[in-house]
mmCIF file of C-alpha atoms in Angstrom:
data_model
loop_
_atom_site.group_PDB
_atom_site.id
_atom_site.type_symbol
_atom_site.label_atom_id
_atom_site.label_comp_id
_atom_site.label_asym_id
_atom_site.label_seq_id
_atom_site.Cartn_x
_atom_site.Cartn_y
_atom_site.Cartn_z
ATOM 1 C CA ASP A 1101 37.040 -2.804 5.626
ATOM 2 C CA ALA A 1102 38.236 -6.317 6.398
ATOM 3 C CA LYS A 1103 40.998 -7.662 4.196
ATOM 4 C CA THR A 1104 40.676 -10.242 1.434
ATOM 5 C CA THR A 1105 43.359 -12.366 -0.217
ATOM 6 C CA GLN A 1106 43.150 -13.467 -3.843
ATOM 7 C CA PRO A 1107 45.626 -15.079 -6.234
ATOM 8 C CA ASN A 1108 47.290 -12.537 -8.496
ATOM 9 C CA SER A 1109 46.334 -14.385 -11.656
ATOM 10 C CA MET A 1110 44.528 -17.431 -12.997
ATOM 11 C CA GLU A 1111 44.141 -18.980 -16.387
ATOM 12 C CA SER A 1112 41.250 -20.855 -17.924
ATOM 13 C CA ASN A 1113 40.170 -22.308 -21.225
ATOM 14 C CA GLU A 1114 37.131 -21.085 -23.062
ATOM 15 C CA GLU A 1115 33.882 -22.907 -22.213
ATOM 16 C CA GLU A 1116 35.372 -24.491 -19.101
ATOM 17 C CA PRO A 1117 34.330 -23.644 -15.535
ATOM 18 C CA VAL A 1118 36.466 -21.250 -13.521
ATOM 19 C CA HIS A 1119 36.706 -21.149 -9.737
ATOM 20 C CA LEU A 1120 38.133 -17.926 -8.366
ATOM 21 C CA PRO A 1121 39.015 -18.205 -4.659
ATOM 22 C CA CYS A 1122 39.013 -15.519 -1.997
ATOM 23 C CA ASN A 1123 40.123 -15.760 1.612
ATOM 24 C CA HIS A 1124 38.668 -13.418 4.213
ATOM 25 C CA SER A 1125 39.560 -14.931 7.560
ATOM 26 C CA THR A 1126 38.824 -11.726 9.519
ATOM 27 C CA ILE A 1127 35.308 -11.308 8.152
ATOM 28 C CA SER A 1128 32.780 -9.945 10.640
ATOM 29 C CA GLY A 1129 29.152 -10.877 11.017
ATOM 30 C CA THR A 1130 27.969 -7.743 9.218
ATOM 31 C CA ASP A 1131 30.294 -8.042 6.208
ATOM 32 C CA TYR A 1132 28.712 -8.820 2.872
ATOM 33 C CA ILE A 1133 30.922 -10.530 0.287
ATOM 34 C CA HIS A 1134 30.864 -8.669 -3.015
ATOM 35 C CA TRP A 1135 32.505 -9.548 -6.304
ATOM 36 C CA TYR A 1136 33.178 -7.028 -9.022
ATOM 37 C CA ARG A 1137 35.136 -7.331 -12.213
ATOM 38 C CA GLN A 1138 36.931 -4.867 -14.432
ATOM 39 C CA LEU A 1139 37.155 -5.584 -18.119
ATOM 40 C CA PRO A 1140 40.053 -3.961 -19.983
ATOM 41 C CA SER A 1141 39.673 -0.182 -20.271
ATOM 42 C CA GLN A 1142 36.320 -0.175 -18.463
ATOM 43 C CA GLY A 1143 34.959 0.693 -15.035
ATOM 44 C CA PRO A 1144 34.341 -1.971 -12.419
ATOM 45 C CA GLU A 1145 31.175 -3.988 -12.893
ATOM 46 C CA TYR A 1146 29.103 -5.755 -10.255
ATOM 47 C CA VAL A 1147 29.094 -9.538 -10.501
ATOM 48 C CA ILE A 1148 27.445 -10.990 -7.417
ATOM 49 C CA HIS A 1149 27.203 -10.668 -3.656
ATOM 50 C CA GLY A 1150 26.203 -12.783 -0.665
ATOM 51 C CA LEU A 1151 26.120 -12.922 3.093
ATOM 52 C CA THR A 1152 25.911 -16.538 4.238
ATOM 53 C CA SER A 1153 24.165 -18.666 1.635
ATOM 54 C CA ASN A 1154 25.367 -19.606 -1.815
ATOM 55 C CA VAL A 1155 24.018 -17.333 -4.535
ATOM 56 C CA ASN A 1156 23.385 -17.695 -8.242
ATOM 57 C CA ASN A 1157 22.670 -15.111 -10.898
ATOM 58 C CA ARG A 1158 22.917 -14.935 -14.663
ATOM 59 C CA MET A 1159 26.602 -14.060 -14.542
ATOM 60 C CA ALA A 1160 28.026 -16.376 -11.910
ATOM 61 C CA SER A 1161 27.609 -18.351 -8.707
ATOM 62 C CA LEU A 1162 29.042 -17.530 -5.315
ATOM 63 C CA ALA A 1163 29.912 -20.328 -2.941
ATOM 64 C CA ILE A 1164 30.479 -19.221 0.651
ATOM 65 C CA ALA A 1165 32.203 -21.454 3.175
ATOM 66 C CA GLU A 1166 30.213 -22.409 6.233
ATOM 67 C CA ASP A 1167 32.530 -20.412 8.519
ATOM 68 C CA ARG A 1168 32.451 -17.525 5.977
ATOM 69 C CA LYS A 1169 36.230 -17.266 6.032
ATOM 70 C CA SER A 1170 36.479 -17.951 2.334
ATOM 71 C CA SER A 1171 34.374 -17.814 -0.789
ATOM 72 C CA THR A 1172 34.616 -18.879 -4.419
ATOM 73 C CA LEU A 1173 33.291 -17.132 -7.484
ATOM 74 C CA ILE A 1174 32.272 -19.668 -10.102
ATOM 75 C CA LEU A 1175 31.970 -18.873 -13.781
ATOM 76 C CA HIS A 1176 30.243 -21.918 -15.194
ATOM 77 C CA ARG A 1177 31.481 -21.588 -18.772
ATOM 78 C CA ALA A 1178 34.196 -19.043 -19.300
ATOM 79 C CA THR A 1179 34.112 -17.004 -22.471
ATOM 80 C CA LEU A 1180 36.740 -14.704 -23.926
ATOM 81 C CA ARG A 1181 34.604 -11.821 -22.720
ATOM 82 C CA ASP A 1182 35.119 -12.958 -19.116
ATOM 83 C CA ALA A 1183 38.808 -12.054 -19.251
ATOM 84 C CA ALA A 1184 39.088 -9.369 -16.579
ATOM 85 C CA VAL A 1185 40.381 -8.517 -13.121
ATOM 86 C CA TYR A 1186 38.036 -9.980 -10.503
ATOM 87 C CA TYR A 1187 37.796 -8.290 -7.118
ATOM 88 C CA CYS A 1188 36.529 -9.885 -3.928
ATOM 89 C CA ILE A 1189 35.458 -7.136 -1.518
ATOM 90 C CA LEU A 1190 33.990 -7.192 1.965
ATOM 91 C CA ARG A 1191 31.428 -4.528 2.622
ATOM 92 C CA ASP A 1192 30.500 -3.721 6.192
ATOM 93 C CA VAL A 1193 27.068 -2.261 6.461
ATOM 94 C CA GLY A 1194 26.610 -3.034 10.126
ATOM 95 C CA SER A 1195 26.819 0.604 11.070
ATOM 96 C CA GLY A 1196 24.438 1.630 8.305
ATOM 97 C CA GLY A 1197 24.433 5.258 7.335
ATOM 98 C CA SER A 1198 25.684 7.196 4.414
ATOM 99 C CA ASN A 1199 29.041 5.720 3.618
ATOM 100 C CA TYR A 1200 28.753 2.760 1.378
ATOM 101 C CA LYS A 1201 32.099 2.684 -0.341
ATOM 102 C CA LEU A 1202 33.965 -0.279 -1.777
ATOM 103 C CA THR A 1203 37.660 -0.747 -1.112
ATOM 104 C CA PHE A 1204 39.385 -2.492 -4.009
ATOM 105 C CA GLY A 1205 42.423 -4.706 -3.669
ATOM 106 C CA LYS A 1206 44.592 -5.944 -6.514
ATOM 107 C CA GLY A 1207 42.157 -8.687 -7.519
ATOM 108 C CA THR A 1208 42.766 -11.731 -9.695
ATOM 109 C CA LEU A 1209 43.612 -11.276 -13.349
ATOM 110 C CA LEU A 1210 41.720 -13.975 -15.233
ATOM 111 C CA THR A 1211 43.053 -14.953 -18.628
ATOM 112 C CA VAL A 1212 40.769 -17.036 -20.848
ATOM 113 C CA ASN A 1213 42.431 -19.045 -23.597
ATOM 114 C CA PRO A 1214 40.546 -19.791 -26.810
ATOM 115 C CA GLU B 1275 19.977 -1.412 -17.798
ATOM 116 C CA PRO B 1276 20.466 2.210 -16.687
ATOM 117 C CA GLU B 1277 23.982 3.568 -16.902
ATOM 118 C CA VAL B 1278 26.245 6.069 -15.214
ATOM 119 C CA THR B 1279 27.601 8.370 -17.891
ATOM 120 C CA GLN B 1280 30.828 10.314 -17.690
ATOM 121 C CA THR B 1281 32.118 13.139 -19.835
ATOM 122 C CA PRO B 1282 34.543 13.718 -21.364
ATOM 123 C CA SER B 1283 36.042 10.299 -22.011
ATOM 124 C CA HIS B 1284 39.479 11.880 -22.345
ATOM 125 C CA GLN B 1285 40.735 15.154 -20.918
ATOM 126 C CA VAL B 1286 44.159 16.616 -21.527
ATOM 127 C CA THR B 1287 45.261 19.599 -19.472
ATOM 128 C CA GLN B 1288 48.345 21.529 -18.537
ATOM 129 C CA MET B 1289 49.803 21.304 -15.058
ATOM 130 C CA GLY B 1290 48.289 23.950 -12.806
ATOM 131 C CA GLN B 1291 45.047 24.210 -14.752
ATOM 132 C CA GLU B 1292 41.621 23.505 -13.307
ATOM 133 C CA VAL B 1293 39.594 20.586 -14.633
ATOM 134 C CA ILE B 1294 36.019 19.522 -14.048
ATOM 135 C CA LEU B 1295 35.015 15.930 -14.632
ATOM 136 C CA ARG B 1296 31.331 15.357 -15.121
ATOM 137 C CA CYS B 1297 29.076 12.459 -14.268
ATOM 138 C CA VAL B 1298 25.383 11.764 -14.617
ATOM 139 C CA PRO B 1299 24.444 9.128 -12.048
ATOM 140 C CA ILE B 1300 21.440 6.849 -12.382
ATOM 141 C CA SER B 1301 18.333 8.882 -11.681
ATOM 142 C CA ASN B 1302 16.935 7.325 -8.479
ATOM 143 C CA HIS B 1303 20.305 6.770 -6.844
ATOM 144 C CA LEU B 1304 21.227 8.575 -3.646
ATOM 145 C CA TYR B 1305 24.883 7.657 -3.052
ATOM 146 C CA PHE B 1306 27.637 9.009 -5.260
ATOM 147 C CA TYR B 1307 31.341 8.276 -5.464
ATOM 148 C CA TRP B 1308 34.522 9.175 -7.246
ATOM 149 C CA TYR B 1309 37.344 6.696 -7.659
ATOM 150 C CA ARG B 1310 40.565 6.902 -9.594
ATOM 151 C CA GLN B 1311 42.941 4.371 -11.095
ATOM 152 C CA ILE B 1312 46.488 5.244 -12.009
ATOM 153 C CA LEU B 1313 47.709 3.103 -14.908
ATOM 154 C CA GLY B 1314 48.558 -0.400 -13.704
ATOM 155 C CA GLN B 1315 47.453 0.252 -10.126
ATOM 156 C CA LYS B 1316 44.443 -0.409 -7.920
ATOM 157 C CA VAL B 1317 41.118 1.370 -8.098
ATOM 158 C CA GLU B 1318 41.339 3.940 -5.287
ATOM 159 C CA PHE B 1319 38.472 5.543 -3.399
ATOM 160 C CA LEU B 1320 38.437 9.332 -3.439
ATOM 161 C CA VAL B 1321 35.144 10.517 -1.996
ATOM 162 C CA SER B 1322 31.580 9.536 -1.207
ATOM 163 C CA PHE B 1323 28.653 11.950 -1.307
ATOM 164 C CA TYR B 1324 25.199 11.623 0.180
ATOM 165 C CA ASN B 1325 22.414 14.046 1.028
ATOM 166 C CA ASN B 1326 24.322 16.921 -0.591
ATOM 167 C CA GLU B 1327 27.420 16.545 1.470
ATOM 168 C CA ILE B 1328 30.639 14.571 1.587
ATOM 169 C CA SER B 1329 30.218 11.497 3.783
ATOM 170 C CA GLU B 1330 33.787 10.273 3.552
ATOM 171 C CA LYS B 1331 36.973 11.229 1.740
ATOM 172 C CA SER B 1332 40.347 9.582 1.399
ATOM 173 C CA GLU B 1333 43.712 11.179 2.061
ATOM 174 C CA ILE B 1334 44.093 11.612 -1.697
ATOM 175 C CA PHE B 1335 41.107 13.984 -1.694
ATOM 176 C CA ASP B 1336 42.911 17.067 -0.450
ATOM 177 C CA ASP B 1337 42.032 20.765 -0.720
ATOM 178 C CA GLN B 1338 42.666 20.704 -4.460
ATOM 179 C CA PHE B 1339 39.650 18.457 -4.971
ATOM 180 C CA SER B 1340 35.989 19.294 -4.607
ATOM 181 C CA VAL B 1341 32.699 17.677 -5.564
ATOM 182 C CA GLU B 1342 29.326 19.140 -6.332
ATOM 183 C CA ARG B 1343 25.858 18.057 -7.322
ATOM 184 C CA PRO B 1344 24.765 21.361 -8.793
ATOM 185 C CA ASP B 1345 21.388 20.573 -10.305
ATOM 186 C CA GLY B 1346 20.146 17.269 -8.912
ATOM 187 C CA SER B 1347 21.293 15.274 -11.906
ATOM 188 C CA ASN B 1348 24.991 15.974 -12.478
ATOM 189 C CA PHE B 1349 27.795 15.084 -10.107
ATOM 190 C CA THR B 1350 31.124 16.790 -10.708
ATOM 191 C CA LEU B 1351 34.698 16.414 -9.535
ATOM 192 C CA LYS B 1352 36.855 19.532 -9.726
ATOM 193 C CA ILE B 1353 40.618 19.585 -9.445
ATOM 194 C CA ARG B 1354 41.672 23.185 -8.890
ATOM 195 C CA SER B 1355 45.327 23.067 -9.851
ATOM 196 C CA THR B 1356 46.269 19.829 -11.535
ATOM 197 C CA LYS B 1357 49.567 18.068 -10.898
ATOM 198 C CA LEU B 1358 51.343 15.511 -13.036
ATOM 199 C CA GLU B 1359 50.455 12.826 -10.498
ATOM 200 C CA ASP B 1360 46.747 13.506 -10.982
ATOM 201 C CA SER B 1361 46.973 11.732 -14.330
ATOM 202 C CA ALA B 1362 44.675 8.741 -13.988
ATOM 203 C CA MET B 1363 41.366 7.237 -15.014
ATOM 204 C CA TYR B 1364 38.601 8.739 -12.895
ATOM 205 C CA PHE B 1365 35.470 6.689 -12.298
ATOM 206 C CA CYS B 1366 32.168 7.971 -11.047
ATOM 207 C CA ALA B 1367 29.780 5.547 -9.335
ATOM 208 C CA SER B 1368 26.313 5.672 -7.846
ATOM 209 C CA ALA B 1369 24.212 3.386 -5.680
ATOM 210 C CA PRO B 1370 20.495 3.121 -4.939
ATOM 211 C CA PRO B 1371 18.899 3.791 -1.542
ATOM 212 C CA LEU B 1372 20.329 1.547 1.159
ATOM 213 C CA ARG B 1373 18.058 -1.346 2.047
ATOM 214 C CA THR B 1374 19.835 -4.570 2.899
ATOM 215 C CA GLY B 1375 23.526 -3.908 2.476
ATOM 216 C CA GLY B 1376 23.845 -5.772 -0.762
ATOM 217 C CA GLU B 1377 23.145 -2.938 -3.136
ATOM 218 C CA LYS B 1378 25.592 -2.690 -5.949
ATOM 219 C CA LEU B 1379 27.578 0.268 -7.128
ATOM 220 C CA PHE B 1380 27.169 1.210 -10.758
ATOM 221 C CA PHE B 1381 30.327 2.606 -12.312
ATOM 222 C CA GLY B 1382 30.745 4.801 -15.329
ATOM 223 C CA SER B 1383 33.263 4.011 -18.036
ATOM 224 C CA GLY B 1384 35.623 6.668 -16.767
ATOM 225 C CA THR B 1385 37.407 9.854 -17.798
ATOM 226 C CA GLN B 1386 41.069 9.481 -18.669
ATOM 227 C CA LEU B 1387 42.821 12.593 -17.359
ATOM 228 C CA SER B 1388 46.253 13.385 -18.715
ATOM 229 C CA VAL B 1389 48.181 16.221 -17.088
ATOM 230 C CA LEU B 1390 51.097 17.511 -19.164
#
């Protein structure tokens, strides 16, 4: 899986927007950009994914650079419950088939201040 | 939303003993995974399972580990002879049939294994 680079930690205030960056300069044409998060003492949880276009869902928005070498996860109004480790993961499904694993890096630890 | 369930939530065992960690994936899912996370470290891939066989395993998944889907609903991870370094949180995950490449993995809440 291609490598991603994320800041080790970020801090935000409650009810303010948060922009979590991710660099993936070696991304290939068949890599999807996935974001997961891990709340304290829980398993990872899907947040959002995209390929080329920006994406929105009820949890967050994903902004993908035109050259796809970076992306930003946007939490529009951070809450205390959003405090977690956020992982940006590239997922190559170009070869298809039965292996569909995710490879986790260290992620970004997001702290939300009340 | 459907959930992946894991039992037990905590397992304490003596070094050298066998343990079986159990998972019930989401019912229409076809891809199954085990991951582990040692305290303070990254979530590490152990094994993926599809069509009743292992599709990929990491170097962590040595001969002491095995997986099984014995009855079409449960998915188990067995460690034959536990070592101290096997102490970790073990996560099971499942994914629906592959369509576009964007399908998400659903993770359970984990089993904390402590080897004494």
